[in-house]
Amino acid sequence: MKIALASDHAGYDLKIGIVGFLKKRGIEFKDFGCGPGEKVNYVDYAEKAIQMMKKKEFDRAILVCGTGLGMSIVANKYRGIRATPCWDEYVAEMSRKHNDSNCLTLGGRILPLDEALQIVQIWLDTHFEEGRHQMRLEKLLQVEEKNFKSKK
Ligand code: RB5
């Protein structure tokens, strides 16, 4: 699995913790910024990572801002992206089992590193349950079809 990783300044420190975790687990990833000491706009960094995911170069994305909210709002503007802000282990598990989340968003200002890494681990390891949830994802595709101009 290849992960596209990005943060704004408010998510930078947590992102660096996630970099260490992914390296230790041997998971392939690319960090699309921001860099240390920069003051940036979360919209730009969510877009950098998600656009690469849309090119099929990455399977999933992890985006970190202050709350995880701004990043998820941007990511969910892209067709096929199911970005889920996760704040605890239960939500992380459900985001994969029921929603087939392909983009995890986290809040650097609301989560201590150890809790965030637990969430990342669960989100990476949990499989989509399919069944009735697959039918709901298909309905979601119909919503995209109705409302998204871009076909890609
Ligand atoms: C940056 O101050 C903050 O607004 C941003 O990181 C994020 O929390 C937005 O949703």
PDB file of C-alpha atoms and ligand atoms in Angstrom:
ATOM      1  CA  MET A   1       0.000   0.000   0.000  1.00  0.00           C
ATOM      2  CA  LYS A   2       1.346   3.458  -0.953  1.00  0.00           C
ATOM      3  CA  ILE A   3       0.347   6.428   1.173  1.00  0.00           C
ATOM      4  CA  ALA A   4       0.228  10.092   0.139  1.00  0.00           C
ATOM      5  CA  LEU A   5       0.953  12.125   3.254  1.00  0.00           C
ATOM      6  CA  ALA A   6       0.516  15.866   3.804  1.00  0.00           C
ATOM      7  CA  SER A   7      -0.053  18.423   6.529  1.00  0.00           C
ATOM      8  CA  ASP A   8      -0.314  22.119   7.124  1.00  0.00           C
ATOM      9  CA  HIS A   9       1.706  23.852   9.844  1.00  0.00           C
ATOM     10  CA  ALA A  10      -0.807  22.857  12.558  1.00  0.00           C
ATOM     11  CA  GLY A  11      -0.414  19.199  11.623  1.00  0.00           C
ATOM     12  CA  TYR A  12       3.318  19.224  10.944  1.00  0.00           C
ATOM     13  CA  ASP A  13       4.585  17.750  14.230  1.00  0.00           C
ATOM     14  CA  LEU A  14       2.035  14.952  14.215  1.00  0.00           C
ATOM     15  CA  LYS A  15       2.852  14.230  10.570  1.00  0.00           C
ATOM     16  CA  ILE A  16       6.528  13.790  11.486  1.00  0.00           C
ATOM     17  CA  GLY A  17       5.465  11.262  14.118  1.00  0.00           C
ATOM     18  CA  ILE A  18       3.487   9.418  11.455  1.00  0.00           C
ATOM     19  CA  VAL A  19       6.507   9.460   9.120  1.00  0.00           C
ATOM     20  CA  GLY A  20       8.510   7.606  11.799  1.00  0.00           C
ATOM     21  CA  PHE A  21       5.697   5.108  12.293  1.00  0.00           C
ATOM     22  CA  LEU A  22       5.324   4.375   8.557  1.00  0.00           C
ATOM     23  CA  LYS A  23       9.084   3.958   8.156  1.00  0.00           C
ATOM     24  CA  LYS A  24       9.211   1.533  11.080  1.00  0.00           C
ATOM     25  CA  ARG A  25       6.396  -0.501   9.558  1.00  0.00           C
ATOM     26  CA  GLY A  26       8.019  -0.467   6.105  1.00  0.00           C
ATOM     27  CA  ILE A  27       5.010   1.215   4.500  1.00  0.00           C
ATOM     28  CA  GLU A  28       5.761   3.121   1.327  1.00  0.00           C
ATOM     29  CA  PHE A  29       4.766   6.792   1.445  1.00  0.00           C
ATOM     30  CA  LYS A  30       5.561  10.234   0.085  1.00  0.00           C
ATOM     31  CA  ASP A  31       5.328  13.429   2.103  1.00  0.00           C
ATOM     32  CA  PHE A  32       3.847  16.247   0.002  1.00  0.00           C
ATOM     33  CA  GLY A  33       4.630  18.919   2.605  1.00  0.00           C
ATOM     34  CA  CYS A  34       4.430  21.278   4.263  1.00  0.00           C
ATOM     35  CA  GLY A  35       7.979  21.622   5.531  1.00  0.00           C
ATOM     36  CA  PRO A  36       9.191  22.692   8.987  1.00  0.00           C
ATOM     37  CA  GLY A  37       8.571  26.303  10.021  1.00  0.00           C
ATOM     38  CA  GLU A  38       6.294  27.062   7.076  1.00  0.00           C
ATOM     39  CA  LYS A  39       2.920  28.739   7.562  1.00  0.00           C
ATOM     40  CA  VAL A  40       0.638  27.373   4.858  1.00  0.00           C
ATOM     41  CA  ASN A  41      -2.957  26.828   3.785  1.00  0.00           C
ATOM     42  CA  TYR A  42      -4.382  23.359   4.399  1.00  0.00           C
ATOM     43  CA  VAL A  43      -6.364  23.547   1.144  1.00  0.00           C
ATOM     44  CA  ASP A  44      -3.183  23.525  -0.973  1.00  0.00           C
ATOM     45  CA  TYR A  45      -1.632  20.576   0.843  1.00  0.00           C
ATOM     46  CA  ALA A  46      -4.758  18.441   0.803  1.00  0.00           C
ATOM     47  CA  GLU A  47      -4.932  19.045  -2.934  1.00  0.00           C
ATOM     48  CA  LYS A  48      -1.276  18.109  -3.542  1.00  0.00           C
ATOM     49  CA  ALA A  49      -1.749  14.703  -1.916  1.00  0.00           C
ATOM     50  CA  ILE A  50      -5.215  13.958  -3.270  1.00  0.00           C
ATOM     51  CA  GLN A  51      -4.307  14.893  -6.838  1.00  0.00           C
ATOM     52  CA  MET A  52      -1.483  12.344  -6.726  1.00  0.00           C
ATOM     53  CA  MET A  53      -3.873   9.756  -5.337  1.00  0.00           C
ATOM     54  CA  LYS A  54      -6.293  10.494  -8.154  1.00  0.00           C
ATOM     55  CA  LYS A  55      -3.464   9.787 -10.632  1.00  0.00           C
ATOM     56  CA  LYS A  56      -3.445   6.296  -9.098  1.00  0.00           C
ATOM     57  CA  GLU A  57       0.105   6.755  -7.841  1.00  0.00           C
ATOM     58  CA  PHE A  58      -1.036   6.263  -4.248  1.00  0.00           C
ATOM     59  CA  ASP A  59      -3.660   3.974  -2.739  1.00  0.00           C
ATOM     60  CA  ARG A  60      -4.643   6.078   0.244  1.00  0.00           C
ATOM     61  CA  ALA A  61      -3.903   9.432   1.859  1.00  0.00           C
ATOM     62  CA  ILE A  62      -3.244  10.612   5.399  1.00  0.00           C
ATOM     63  CA  LEU A  63      -3.752  14.353   5.894  1.00  0.00           C
ATOM     64  CA  VAL A  64      -3.092  16.279   9.083  1.00  0.00           C
ATOM     65  CA  CYS A  65      -4.203  19.796  10.006  1.00  0.00           C
ATOM     66  CA  GLY A  66      -5.203  21.371  13.325  1.00  0.00           C
ATOM     67  CA  THR A  67      -8.490  19.495  13.703  1.00  0.00           C
ATOM     68  CA  GLY A  68      -8.571  17.144  10.695  1.00  0.00           C
ATOM     69  CA  LEU A  69     -11.669  18.980   9.498  1.00  0.00           C
ATOM     70  CA  GLY A  70     -10.304  21.358   6.880  1.00  0.00           C
ATOM     71  CA  MET A  71      -8.299  18.577   5.237  1.00  0.00           C
ATOM     72  CA  SER A  72     -11.362  16.322   5.062  1.00  0.00           C
ATOM     73  CA  ILE A  73     -13.527  19.066   3.583  1.00  0.00           C
ATOM     74  CA  VAL A  74     -11.036  19.594   0.751  1.00  0.00           C
ATOM     75  CA  ALA A  75     -10.421  15.897   0.095  1.00  0.00           C
ATOM     76  CA  ASN A  76     -14.142  15.117  -0.078  1.00  0.00           C
ATOM     77  CA  LYS A  77     -14.525  17.602  -2.920  1.00  0.00           C
ATOM     78  CA  TYR A  78     -12.782  15.044  -5.144  1.00  0.00           C
ATOM     79  CA  ARG A  79     -14.719  12.266  -6.833  1.00  0.00           C
ATOM     80  CA  GLY A  80     -13.987   8.861  -5.327  1.00  0.00           C
ATOM     81  CA  ILE A  81     -12.409  10.211  -2.157  1.00  0.00           C
ATOM     82  CA  ARG A  82     -13.939   9.104   1.130  1.00  0.00           C
ATOM     83  CA  ALA A  83     -12.064  11.197   3.662  1.00  0.00           C
ATOM     84  CA  THR A  84     -12.865  10.589   7.307  1.00  0.00           C
ATOM     85  CA  PRO A  85     -11.673  12.660  10.242  1.00  0.00           C
ATOM     86  CA  CYS A  86     -10.922  10.128  13.006  1.00  0.00           C
ATOM     87  CA  TRP A  87     -10.539  11.068  16.655  1.00  0.00           C
ATOM     88  CA  ASP A  88     -10.513   7.663  18.353  1.00  0.00           C
ATOM     89  CA  GLU A  89      -9.920   3.989  17.690  1.00  0.00           C
ATOM     90  CA  TYR A  90     -13.593   3.072  17.303  1.00  0.00           C
ATOM     91  CA  VAL A  91     -14.195   5.735  14.680  1.00  0.00           C
ATOM     92  CA  ALA A  92     -11.029   4.675  12.834  1.00  0.00           C
ATOM     93  CA  GLU A  93     -12.202   1.051  12.761  1.00  0.00           C
ATOM     94  CA  MET A  94     -15.690   1.964  11.558  1.00  0.00           C
ATOM     95  CA  SER A  95     -14.314   4.352   8.944  1.00  0.00           C
ATOM     96  CA  ARG A  96     -12.700   1.358   7.263  1.00  0.00           C
ATOM     97  CA  LYS A  97     -15.294  -1.359   7.972  1.00  0.00           C
ATOM     98  CA  HIS A  98     -18.374   0.641   7.023  1.00  0.00           C
ATOM     99  CA  ASN A  99     -17.165   3.583   4.912  1.00  0.00           C
ATOM    100  CA  ASP A 100     -14.137   2.105   3.126  1.00  0.00           C
ATOM    101  CA  SER A 101     -12.285   5.297   4.028  1.00  0.00           C
ATOM    102  CA  ASN A 102      -9.444   5.956   1.612  1.00  0.00           C
ATOM    103  CA  CYS A 103      -8.255   9.155   3.252  1.00  0.00           C
ATOM    104  CA  LEU A 104      -7.616   9.496   6.972  1.00  0.00           C
ATOM    105  CA  THR A 105      -7.599  13.010   8.367  1.00  0.00           C
ATOM    106  CA  LEU A 106      -6.225  13.796  11.805  1.00  0.00           C
ATOM    107  CA  GLY A 107      -6.036  16.803  14.088  1.00  0.00           C
ATOM    108  CA  GLY A 108      -2.559  17.707  15.260  1.00  0.00           C
ATOM    109  CA  ARG A 109      -4.038  20.049  17.852  1.00  0.00           C
ATOM    110  CA  ILE A 110      -6.460  17.520  19.329  1.00  0.00           C
ATOM    111  CA  LEU A 111      -4.580  14.207  19.385  1.00  0.00           C
ATOM    112  CA  PRO A 112      -1.502  13.164  21.325  1.00  0.00           C
ATOM    113  CA  LEU A 113       0.995  11.232  19.200  1.00  0.00           C
ATOM    114  CA  ASP A 114       0.405   7.820  20.827  1.00  0.00           C
ATOM    115  CA  GLU A 115      -3.363   8.020  20.254  1.00  0.00           C
ATOM    116  CA  ALA A 116      -2.899   9.242  16.710  1.00  0.00           C
ATOM    117  CA  LEU A 117      -0.560   6.347  15.904  1.00  0.00           C
ATOM    118  CA  GLN A 118      -3.077   3.856  17.292  1.00  0.00           C
ATOM    119  CA  ILE A 119      -5.675   5.375  14.975  1.00  0.00           C
ATOM    120  CA  VAL A 120      -3.297   5.175  12.001  1.00  0.00           C
ATOM    121  CA  GLN A 121      -2.501   1.540  12.749  1.00  0.00           C
ATOM    122  CA  ILE A 122      -6.181   0.541  12.986  1.00  0.00           C
ATOM    123  CA  TRP A 123      -7.057   2.513   9.860  1.00  0.00           C
ATOM    124  CA  LEU A 124      -4.256   0.799   7.910  1.00  0.00           C
ATOM    125  CA  ASP A 125      -5.038  -2.715   9.141  1.00  0.00           C
ATOM    126  CA  THR A 126      -8.852  -2.832   9.063  1.00  0.00           C
ATOM    127  CA  HIS A 127     -10.634  -4.193   6.000  1.00  0.00           C
ATOM    128  CA  PHE A 128     -13.844  -2.914   4.427  1.00  0.00           C
ATOM    129  CA  GLU A 129     -16.738  -5.219   5.371  1.00  0.00           C
ATOM    130  CA  GLU A 130     -18.524  -4.947   1.993  1.00  0.00           C
ATOM    131  CA  GLY A 131     -22.028  -6.557   2.074  1.00  0.00           C
ATOM    132  CA  ARG A 132     -24.661  -3.938   2.880  1.00  0.00           C
ATOM    133  CA  HIS A 133     -21.956  -1.289   3.069  1.00  0.00           C
ATOM    134  CA  GLN A 134     -20.971  -1.924  -0.555  1.00  0.00           C
ATOM    135  CA  MET A 135     -24.530  -1.107  -1.615  1.00  0.00           C
ATOM    136  CA  ARG A 136     -24.262   2.183   0.301  1.00  0.00           C
ATOM    137  CA  LEU A 137     -21.021   3.044  -1.457  1.00  0.00           C
ATOM    138  CA  GLU A 138     -22.782   2.436  -4.743  1.00  0.00           C
ATOM    139  CA  LYS A 139     -25.445   4.942  -3.716  1.00  0.00           C
ATOM    140  CA  LEU A 140     -22.633   7.336  -2.891  1.00  0.00           C
ATOM    141  CA  LEU A 141     -21.361   6.964  -6.461  1.00  0.00           C
ATOM    142  CA  GLN A 142     -24.808   7.962  -7.689  1.00  0.00           C
ATOM    143  CA  VAL A 143     -24.643  11.109  -5.540  1.00  0.00           C
ATOM    144  CA  GLU A 144     -21.260  11.926  -7.103  1.00  0.00           C
ATOM    145  CA  GLU A 145     -22.688  11.289 -10.564  1.00  0.00           C
ATOM    146  CA  LYS A 146     -25.498  13.784  -9.899  1.00  0.00           C
ATOM    147  CA  ASN A 147     -23.360  16.497  -8.345  1.00  0.00           C
ATOM    148  CA  PHE A 148     -19.803  16.322  -9.661  1.00  0.00           C
ATOM    149  CA  LYS A 149     -19.055  17.999 -12.962  1.00  0.00           C
ATOM    150  CA  SER A 150     -15.692  16.338 -13.485  1.00  0.00           C
ATOM    151  CA  LYS A 151     -15.893  12.762 -14.783  1.00  0.00           C
ATOM    152  CA  LYS A 152     -12.475  11.922 -13.292  1.00  0.00           C
TER     153      LYS A 152
HETATM  154  C1  RB5 B   1      -4.792  26.294  10.970  1.00  0.00           C
HETATM  155  O1  RB5 B   1      -4.723  27.314  11.917  1.00  0.00           O
HETATM  156  C2  RB5 B   1      -6.099  25.514  11.110  1.00  0.00           C
HETATM  157  O2  RB5 B   1      -7.184  26.323  10.813  1.00  0.00           O
HETATM  158  C3  RB5 B   1      -6.089  24.284  10.212  1.00  0.00           C
HETATM  159  O3  RB5 B   1      -4.986  23.524  10.528  1.00  0.00           O
HETATM  160  C4  RB5 B   1      -7.254  23.320  10.314  1.00  0.00           C
HETATM  161  O4  RB5 B   1      -7.501  22.950  11.633  1.00  0.00           O
HETATM  162  C5  RB5 B   1      -8.439  23.646   9.566  1.00  0.00           C
HETATM  163  O5  RB5 B   1      -9.404  22.867   9.524  1.00  0.00           O
END
